[in-house]
Amino acid sequence: YTTTTNGNIGRFCRRAAIEGIGKLLPLIINEEDKILILQEQLNLSIGKVIERACESIDDLRQKASNVLTKLVTSIKDNNNHPLHLYIKEFNLLEKIFYLKNKEEEKEEENKEFSNKDWLTSKGFERLSLLLNSTTYGNFALSGFVLSAGSVCAWTMENAFLAIVSYLKPHKKDIKNFLNNLLLINSKMSERQIDPTPILILFRMLFNDGQLKCLEENADNSIIFSNFYKLIYKLLFSLQTSPYAAIREKVASQLFEAFSLLIEEEEEKQINLALELLAQTDWSKWGDEKMNNSFLEIKRILKGI
């Protein structure tokens, strides 16, 4: 895994994979109009391209969207190529990725969506329709999570607004939505991907008041509890960071968190954790005392 002046090699690999899928999918139909791969493989292939179409890197988002546009358009313009019979929710994909040609545009009063618009807020708004999909919804959400947790403020804002627009008519399903986020986190953990984007999105939802229905009984909320565990897990992973500033910041955050715990039965353990956090010199990388404090705090946290 290396980088060049143009970015990391992973991006180039994903771009090549997107292009490859786009060229291969039209070829999976045999002479008898049967697909040559499993339905699950077809769903996964399209789902992964959709995930990239919703992600934070502009280059990949545009490439994935264009590949899907080309695929859907070729099927639509080819008298409904038999592949459309096997692509799940093709009507939804058509609604999003089928772009009208110039002759059709002339008949419309409003300016139509174009390939360039995938890089604008209109692109995120259009792609947010995928969140309603039973087949591709989680793929789209995975991409939106990366965008909402992006370091680019514009991408973060537009991805978040797209998610909020999806949530508005689905307020009753907020628990299901958050469970999907946790499911995505599990998959990211398996691939050793940083879960920070999910936590950033969770914080944005919290600050925007999207989680009020859960805040009323937060102490008894399994979902909140799972997110707490995710936060603590991330904090502990950073507690052994090679950077002193990060270790000290994590210790400060943990100290604040432990200070809010008022369980009488665990008071001694909490006080011990606070003492370790306050008295340990977290600036000394590889220090035995620091490592011992880390392990002891981790043990205490598991117990409470």
Tab-separated table of C-alpha atoms in Angstrom:
chain	number	residue	atom	x	y	z
A	1	TYR	CA	0.000	0.000	0.000
A	2	THR	CA	1.773	3.126	-1.201
A	3	THR	CA	1.018	6.680	-2.206
A	4	THR	CA	1.936	8.916	-5.098
A	5	THR	CA	1.687	12.649	-5.634
A	6	ASN	CA	-1.834	12.006	-6.941
A	7	GLY	CA	-3.059	10.167	-3.860
A	8	ASN	CA	-3.071	6.649	-2.501
A	9	ILE	CA	-2.938	3.512	-4.600
A	10	GLY	CA	-6.133	2.238	-2.966
A	11	ARG	CA	-8.082	4.927	-4.792
A	12	PHE	CA	-6.654	3.850	-8.147
A	13	CYS	CA	-7.502	0.214	-7.404
A	14	ARG	CA	-11.093	1.070	-6.516
A	15	ARG	CA	-11.418	3.175	-9.649
A	16	ALA	CA	-10.136	0.281	-11.782
A	17	ALA	CA	-12.544	-2.112	-10.055
A	18	ILE	CA	-15.465	0.216	-10.767
A	19	GLU	CA	-14.524	0.436	-14.439
A	20	GLY	CA	-14.049	-3.332	-14.609
A	21	ILE	CA	-17.477	-4.061	-13.143
A	22	GLY	CA	-19.042	-1.604	-15.579
A	23	LYS	CA	-17.519	-3.432	-18.548
A	24	LEU	CA	-18.180	-6.952	-17.283
A	25	LEU	CA	-21.814	-6.719	-16.206
A	26	PRO	CA	-23.246	-6.349	-19.744
A	27	LEU	CA	-21.419	-9.588	-20.637
A	28	ILE	CA	-22.948	-11.840	-17.978
A	29	ILE	CA	-25.997	-12.732	-20.097
A	30	ASN	CA	-25.695	-15.864	-22.246
A	31	GLU	CA	-27.491	-16.698	-25.491
A	32	GLU	CA	-30.443	-18.046	-23.537
A	33	ASP	CA	-30.781	-14.751	-21.660
A	34	LYS	CA	-29.582	-16.345	-18.416
A	35	ILE	CA	-27.026	-14.743	-16.115
A	36	LEU	CA	-23.671	-16.475	-15.776
A	37	ILE	CA	-23.097	-15.473	-12.161
A	38	LEU	CA	-25.060	-15.903	-8.941
A	39	GLN	CA	-27.758	-13.343	-8.164
A	40	GLU	CA	-25.918	-12.508	-4.937
A	41	GLN	CA	-22.788	-11.699	-6.932
A	42	LEU	CA	-24.745	-9.398	-9.215
A	43	ASN	CA	-26.324	-7.615	-6.241
A	44	LEU	CA	-22.926	-7.256	-4.582
A	45	SER	CA	-21.272	-5.925	-7.737
A	46	ILE	CA	-23.871	-3.218	-8.233
A	47	GLY	CA	-24.008	-2.521	-4.502
A	48	LYS	CA	-20.273	-1.927	-4.297
A	49	VAL	CA	-20.370	0.516	-7.199
A	50	ILE	CA	-23.276	2.292	-5.479
A	51	GLU	CA	-21.203	2.488	-2.291
A	52	ARG	CA	-18.438	4.233	-4.226
A	53	ALA	CA	-21.007	6.524	-5.874
A	54	CYS	CA	-21.929	7.842	-2.416
A	55	GLU	CA	-18.446	8.110	-0.938
A	56	SER	CA	-16.311	11.149	-0.138
A	57	ILE	CA	-13.689	11.112	-2.910
A	58	ASP	CA	-15.009	13.184	-5.820
A	59	ASP	CA	-13.117	11.237	-8.464
A	60	LEU	CA	-14.530	7.880	-7.353
A	61	ARG	CA	-18.021	9.241	-6.766
A	62	GLN	CA	-18.210	10.634	-10.282
A	63	LYS	CA	-16.661	7.540	-11.874
A	64	ALA	CA	-19.052	5.163	-10.079
A	65	SER	CA	-22.070	7.312	-10.919
A	66	ASN	CA	-21.044	7.499	-14.572
A	67	VAL	CA	-20.545	3.720	-14.736
A	68	LEU	CA	-24.028	3.133	-13.345
A	69	THR	CA	-25.454	5.767	-15.682
A	70	LYS	CA	-23.854	4.070	-18.673
A	71	LEU	CA	-25.077	0.639	-17.563
A	72	VAL	CA	-28.660	1.727	-16.914
A	73	THR	CA	-28.786	3.824	-20.088
A	74	SER	CA	-27.479	0.993	-22.274
A	75	ILE	CA	-30.113	-1.374	-20.860
A	76	LYS	CA	-32.875	1.197	-21.211
A	77	ASP	CA	-31.939	2.218	-24.761
A	78	ASN	CA	-31.425	-1.368	-25.903
A	79	ASN	CA	-35.129	-2.239	-25.766
A	80	ASN	CA	-34.820	-3.321	-22.164
A	81	HIS	CA	-31.801	-5.593	-22.432
A	82	PRO	CA	-32.515	-8.914	-20.605
A	83	LEU	CA	-30.075	-7.899	-17.869
A	84	HIS	CA	-32.756	-5.600	-16.449
A	85	LEU	CA	-34.740	-8.697	-15.448
A	86	TYR	CA	-31.964	-9.701	-13.053
A	87	ILE	CA	-30.951	-6.328	-11.649
A	88	LYS	CA	-32.882	-5.854	-8.436
A	89	GLU	CA	-34.929	-2.649	-8.169
A	90	PHE	CA	-34.006	-1.618	-11.682
A	91	ASN	CA	-36.792	0.973	-11.715
A	92	LEU	CA	-35.159	2.770	-8.783
A	93	LEU	CA	-31.758	2.692	-10.469
A	94	GLU	CA	-33.372	3.979	-13.656
A	95	LYS	CA	-34.961	6.858	-11.763
A	96	ILE	CA	-31.571	7.893	-10.401
A	97	PHE	CA	-29.065	7.040	-13.107
A	98	TYR	CA	-30.964	7.275	-16.386
A	99	LEU	CA	-30.144	10.707	-17.777
A	100	LYS	CA	-32.275	12.051	-20.589
A	101	ASN	CA	-30.670	12.723	-23.949
A	102	LYS	CA	-30.580	16.143	-25.594
A	103	GLU	CA	-33.786	15.618	-27.588
A	104	GLU	CA	-35.676	14.663	-24.446
A	105	GLU	CA	-34.190	17.633	-22.597
A	106	LYS	CA	-35.609	20.046	-25.170
A	107	GLU	CA	-39.091	18.848	-24.320
A	108	GLU	CA	-38.553	19.611	-20.633
A	109	GLU	CA	-39.028	23.087	-19.189
A	110	ASN	CA	-36.533	22.578	-16.378
A	111	LYS	CA	-32.846	21.994	-16.890
A	112	GLU	CA	-32.094	18.303	-16.561
A	113	PHE	CA	-29.528	16.625	-14.348
A	114	SER	CA	-26.187	16.002	-16.091
A	115	ASN	CA	-23.087	13.913	-15.406
A	116	LYS	CA	-21.309	16.976	-14.027
A	117	ASP	CA	-23.950	17.293	-11.317
A	118	TRP	CA	-22.725	14.162	-9.531
A	119	LEU	CA	-20.107	16.433	-7.960
A	120	THR	CA	-22.679	18.944	-6.703
A	121	SER	CA	-25.231	18.974	-3.902
A	122	LYS	CA	-27.795	17.845	-6.485
A	123	GLY	CA	-25.801	14.641	-6.836
A	124	PHE	CA	-26.018	13.807	-3.135
A	125	GLU	CA	-29.712	14.651	-3.124
A	126	ARG	CA	-30.337	12.339	-6.064
A	127	LEU	CA	-28.258	9.520	-4.584
A	128	SER	CA	-30.101	9.750	-1.250
A	129	LEU	CA	-33.018	7.916	-2.903
A	130	LEU	CA	-30.853	4.797	-2.712
A	131	LEU	CA	-31.185	4.817	1.079
A	132	ASN	CA	-34.765	3.600	0.607
A	133	SER	CA	-33.601	0.513	-1.265
A	134	THR	CA	-33.944	-2.871	0.412
A	135	THR	CA	-31.207	-4.262	-1.840
A	136	TYR	CA	-28.736	-1.403	-2.035
A	137	GLY	CA	-29.654	0.761	0.970
A	138	ASN	CA	-26.822	-0.350	3.225
A	139	PHE	CA	-24.288	-0.013	0.414
A	140	ALA	CA	-25.428	3.571	-0.130
A	141	LEU	CA	-25.388	4.255	3.604
A	142	SER	CA	-21.823	2.937	3.861
A	143	GLY	CA	-20.788	5.455	1.231
A	144	PHE	CA	-22.708	8.284	2.862
A	145	VAL	CA	-21.063	7.475	6.204
A	146	LEU	CA	-17.642	8.011	4.639
A	147	SER	CA	-18.835	11.264	3.080
A	148	ALA	CA	-20.464	12.566	6.266
A	149	GLY	CA	-17.256	11.795	8.157
A	150	SER	CA	-15.085	13.389	5.500
A	151	VAL	CA	-12.430	16.000	6.253
A	152	CYS	CA	-13.967	18.108	3.477
A	153	ALA	CA	-16.609	20.395	5.001
A	154	TRP	CA	-18.616	20.635	1.764
A	155	THR	CA	-18.819	16.867	1.324
A	156	MET	CA	-19.631	16.355	4.997
A	157	GLU	CA	-22.444	18.904	4.943
A	158	ASN	CA	-24.094	17.684	1.750
A	159	ALA	CA	-23.892	14.022	2.706
A	160	PHE	CA	-25.397	14.830	6.094
A	161	LEU	CA	-28.226	16.857	4.537
A	162	ALA	CA	-28.973	13.953	2.202
A	163	ILE	CA	-29.194	11.571	5.166
A	164	VAL	CA	-31.435	13.969	7.098
A	165	SER	CA	-33.745	14.348	4.099
A	166	TYR	CA	-34.047	10.562	4.055
A	167	LEU	CA	-34.734	10.383	7.798
A	168	LYS	CA	-37.498	13.004	7.878
A	169	PRO	CA	-40.308	10.712	6.685
A	170	HIS	CA	-38.791	7.768	8.561
A	171	LYS	CA	-38.556	9.134	12.105
A	172	LYS	CA	-40.129	6.002	13.514
A	173	ASP	CA	-37.355	3.943	11.945
A	174	ILE	CA	-34.473	5.851	13.550
A	175	LYS	CA	-33.584	2.816	15.662
A	176	ASN	CA	-33.356	0.659	12.568
A	177	PHE	CA	-31.210	3.317	10.903
A	178	LEU	CA	-28.801	3.415	13.854
A	179	ASN	CA	-28.664	-0.369	13.963
A	180	ASN	CA	-27.647	-0.280	10.311
A	181	LEU	CA	-24.848	2.112	11.258
A	182	LEU	CA	-23.650	-0.342	13.889
A	183	LEU	CA	-23.811	-3.151	11.335
A	184	ILE	CA	-21.685	-1.080	8.972
A	185	ASN	CA	-19.258	-0.469	11.829
A	186	SER	CA	-18.929	-4.224	12.380
A	187	LYS	CA	-18.058	-4.713	8.726
A	188	MET	CA	-15.586	-1.830	8.877
A	189	SER	CA	-13.967	-3.384	11.949
A	190	GLU	CA	-13.542	-6.685	10.124
A	191	ARG	CA	-11.660	-4.808	7.414
A	192	GLN	CA	-9.774	-2.748	10.028
A	193	ILE	CA	-11.266	0.516	8.775
A	194	ASP	CA	-11.273	3.516	11.100
A	195	PRO	CA	-14.795	3.894	12.629
A	196	THR	CA	-14.381	7.648	13.153
A	197	PRO	CA	-16.724	8.612	10.243
A	198	ILE	CA	-19.588	6.723	11.920
A	199	LEU	CA	-18.998	8.539	15.197
A	200	ILE	CA	-18.830	11.880	13.394
A	201	LEU	CA	-22.177	11.150	11.745
A	202	PHE	CA	-23.655	10.050	15.084
A	203	ARG	CA	-22.490	13.305	16.683
A	204	MET	CA	-23.982	15.342	13.834
A	205	LEU	CA	-27.308	13.528	14.177
A	206	PHE	CA	-27.228	14.092	17.928
A	207	ASN	CA	-26.428	17.810	17.635
A	208	ASP	CA	-29.104	18.256	14.977
A	209	GLY	CA	-31.775	16.814	17.257
A	210	GLN	CA	-32.401	13.775	15.087
A	211	LEU	CA	-32.098	11.418	18.070
A	212	LYS	CA	-34.532	13.109	20.458
A	213	CYS	CA	-36.827	10.098	20.494
A	214	LEU	CA	-33.963	8.064	21.959
A	215	GLU	CA	-32.597	10.733	24.297
A	216	GLU	CA	-35.722	10.582	26.457
A	217	ASN	CA	-34.685	7.181	27.764
A	218	ALA	CA	-31.017	7.100	26.841
A	219	ASP	CA	-29.885	5.130	29.902
A	220	ASN	CA	-32.027	2.176	28.867
A	221	SER	CA	-31.305	2.435	25.161
A	222	ILE	CA	-29.398	-0.543	23.811
A	223	ILE	CA	-28.463	1.491	20.733
A	224	PHE	CA	-26.956	4.294	22.822
A	225	SER	CA	-25.126	1.700	24.872
A	226	ASN	CA	-23.650	0.161	21.731
A	227	PHE	CA	-22.481	3.549	20.519
A	228	TYR	CA	-20.904	4.233	23.916
A	229	LYS	CA	-18.991	0.981	23.577
A	230	LEU	CA	-17.895	1.988	20.101
A	231	ILE	CA	-16.662	5.349	21.385
A	232	TYR	CA	-14.752	3.779	24.261
A	233	LYS	CA	-13.265	1.207	21.920
A	234	LEU	CA	-12.006	3.974	19.659
A	235	LEU	CA	-10.674	5.944	22.614
A	236	PHE	CA	-8.735	2.963	23.897
A	237	SER	CA	-7.309	2.272	20.473
A	238	LEU	CA	-5.985	5.842	20.493
A	239	GLN	CA	-4.676	5.609	24.050
A	240	THR	CA	-1.674	3.694	22.721
A	241	SER	CA	-1.107	6.121	19.844
A	242	PRO	CA	2.553	7.003	19.197
A	243	TYR	CA	1.579	10.675	19.435
A	244	ALA	CA	1.717	12.149	22.938
A	245	ALA	CA	-0.856	14.861	22.196
A	246	ILE	CA	-3.435	12.248	21.192
A	247	ARG	CA	-2.767	10.090	24.268
A	248	GLU	CA	-3.124	13.091	26.560
A	249	LYS	CA	-6.352	14.182	24.848
A	250	VAL	CA	-7.800	10.679	25.175
A	251	ALA	CA	-6.886	10.591	28.871
A	252	SER	CA	-8.666	13.918	29.323
A	253	GLN	CA	-11.802	12.635	27.584
A	254	LEU	CA	-11.821	9.423	29.612
A	255	PHE	CA	-11.365	11.391	32.832
A	256	GLU	CA	-14.408	13.490	31.947
A	257	ALA	CA	-16.429	10.384	31.094
A	258	PHE	CA	-15.525	8.579	34.323
A	259	SER	CA	-16.316	11.725	36.325
A	260	LEU	CA	-19.917	11.554	35.125
A	261	LEU	CA	-20.386	7.999	36.391
A	262	ILE	CA	-22.121	8.035	39.769
A	263	GLU	CA	-22.794	4.360	40.362
A	264	GLU	CA	-22.293	3.831	44.109
A	265	GLU	CA	-21.503	0.143	43.717
A	266	GLU	CA	-18.614	0.938	41.401
A	267	GLU	CA	-17.387	4.091	43.129
A	268	LYS	CA	-14.052	2.578	44.179
A	269	GLN	CA	-13.293	1.337	40.674
A	270	ILE	CA	-14.274	4.666	39.136
A	271	ASN	CA	-12.084	6.576	41.582
A	272	LEU	CA	-9.189	4.255	40.787
A	273	ALA	CA	-9.635	4.915	37.075
A	274	LEU	CA	-9.748	8.671	37.691
A	275	GLU	CA	-6.595	8.463	39.777
A	276	LEU	CA	-4.749	6.525	37.084
A	277	LEU	CA	-5.868	8.929	34.378
A	278	ALA	CA	-4.787	11.953	36.395
A	279	GLN	CA	-1.460	10.684	37.713
A	280	THR	CA	-0.122	8.785	34.703
A	281	ASP	CA	2.296	10.626	32.444
A	282	TRP	CA	0.758	9.880	29.056
A	283	SER	CA	3.496	11.744	27.194
A	284	LYS	CA	6.072	8.978	27.694
A	285	TRP	CA	5.767	6.601	24.756
A	286	GLY	CA	6.368	2.954	25.694
A	287	ASP	CA	6.645	3.729	29.406
A	288	GLU	CA	5.875	0.664	31.543
A	289	LYS	CA	3.783	2.635	34.022
A	290	MET	CA	1.740	4.114	31.194
A	291	ASN	CA	1.121	0.671	29.703
A	292	ASN	CA	0.086	-0.732	33.083
A	293	SER	CA	-2.308	2.165	33.647
A	294	PHE	CA	-3.826	1.589	30.233
A	295	LEU	CA	-4.443	-2.100	30.949
A	296	GLU	CA	-5.900	-1.374	34.385
A	297	ILE	CA	-8.281	1.295	33.064
A	298	LYS	CA	-9.367	-1.073	30.324
A	299	ARG	CA	-10.090	-3.748	32.948
A	300	ILE	CA	-12.122	-1.295	35.032
A	301	LEU	CA	-14.162	-0.173	32.055
A	302	LYS	CA	-15.046	-3.754	31.161
A	303	GLY	CA	-16.275	-4.272	34.704
A	304	ILE	CA	-18.647	-1.335	34.684
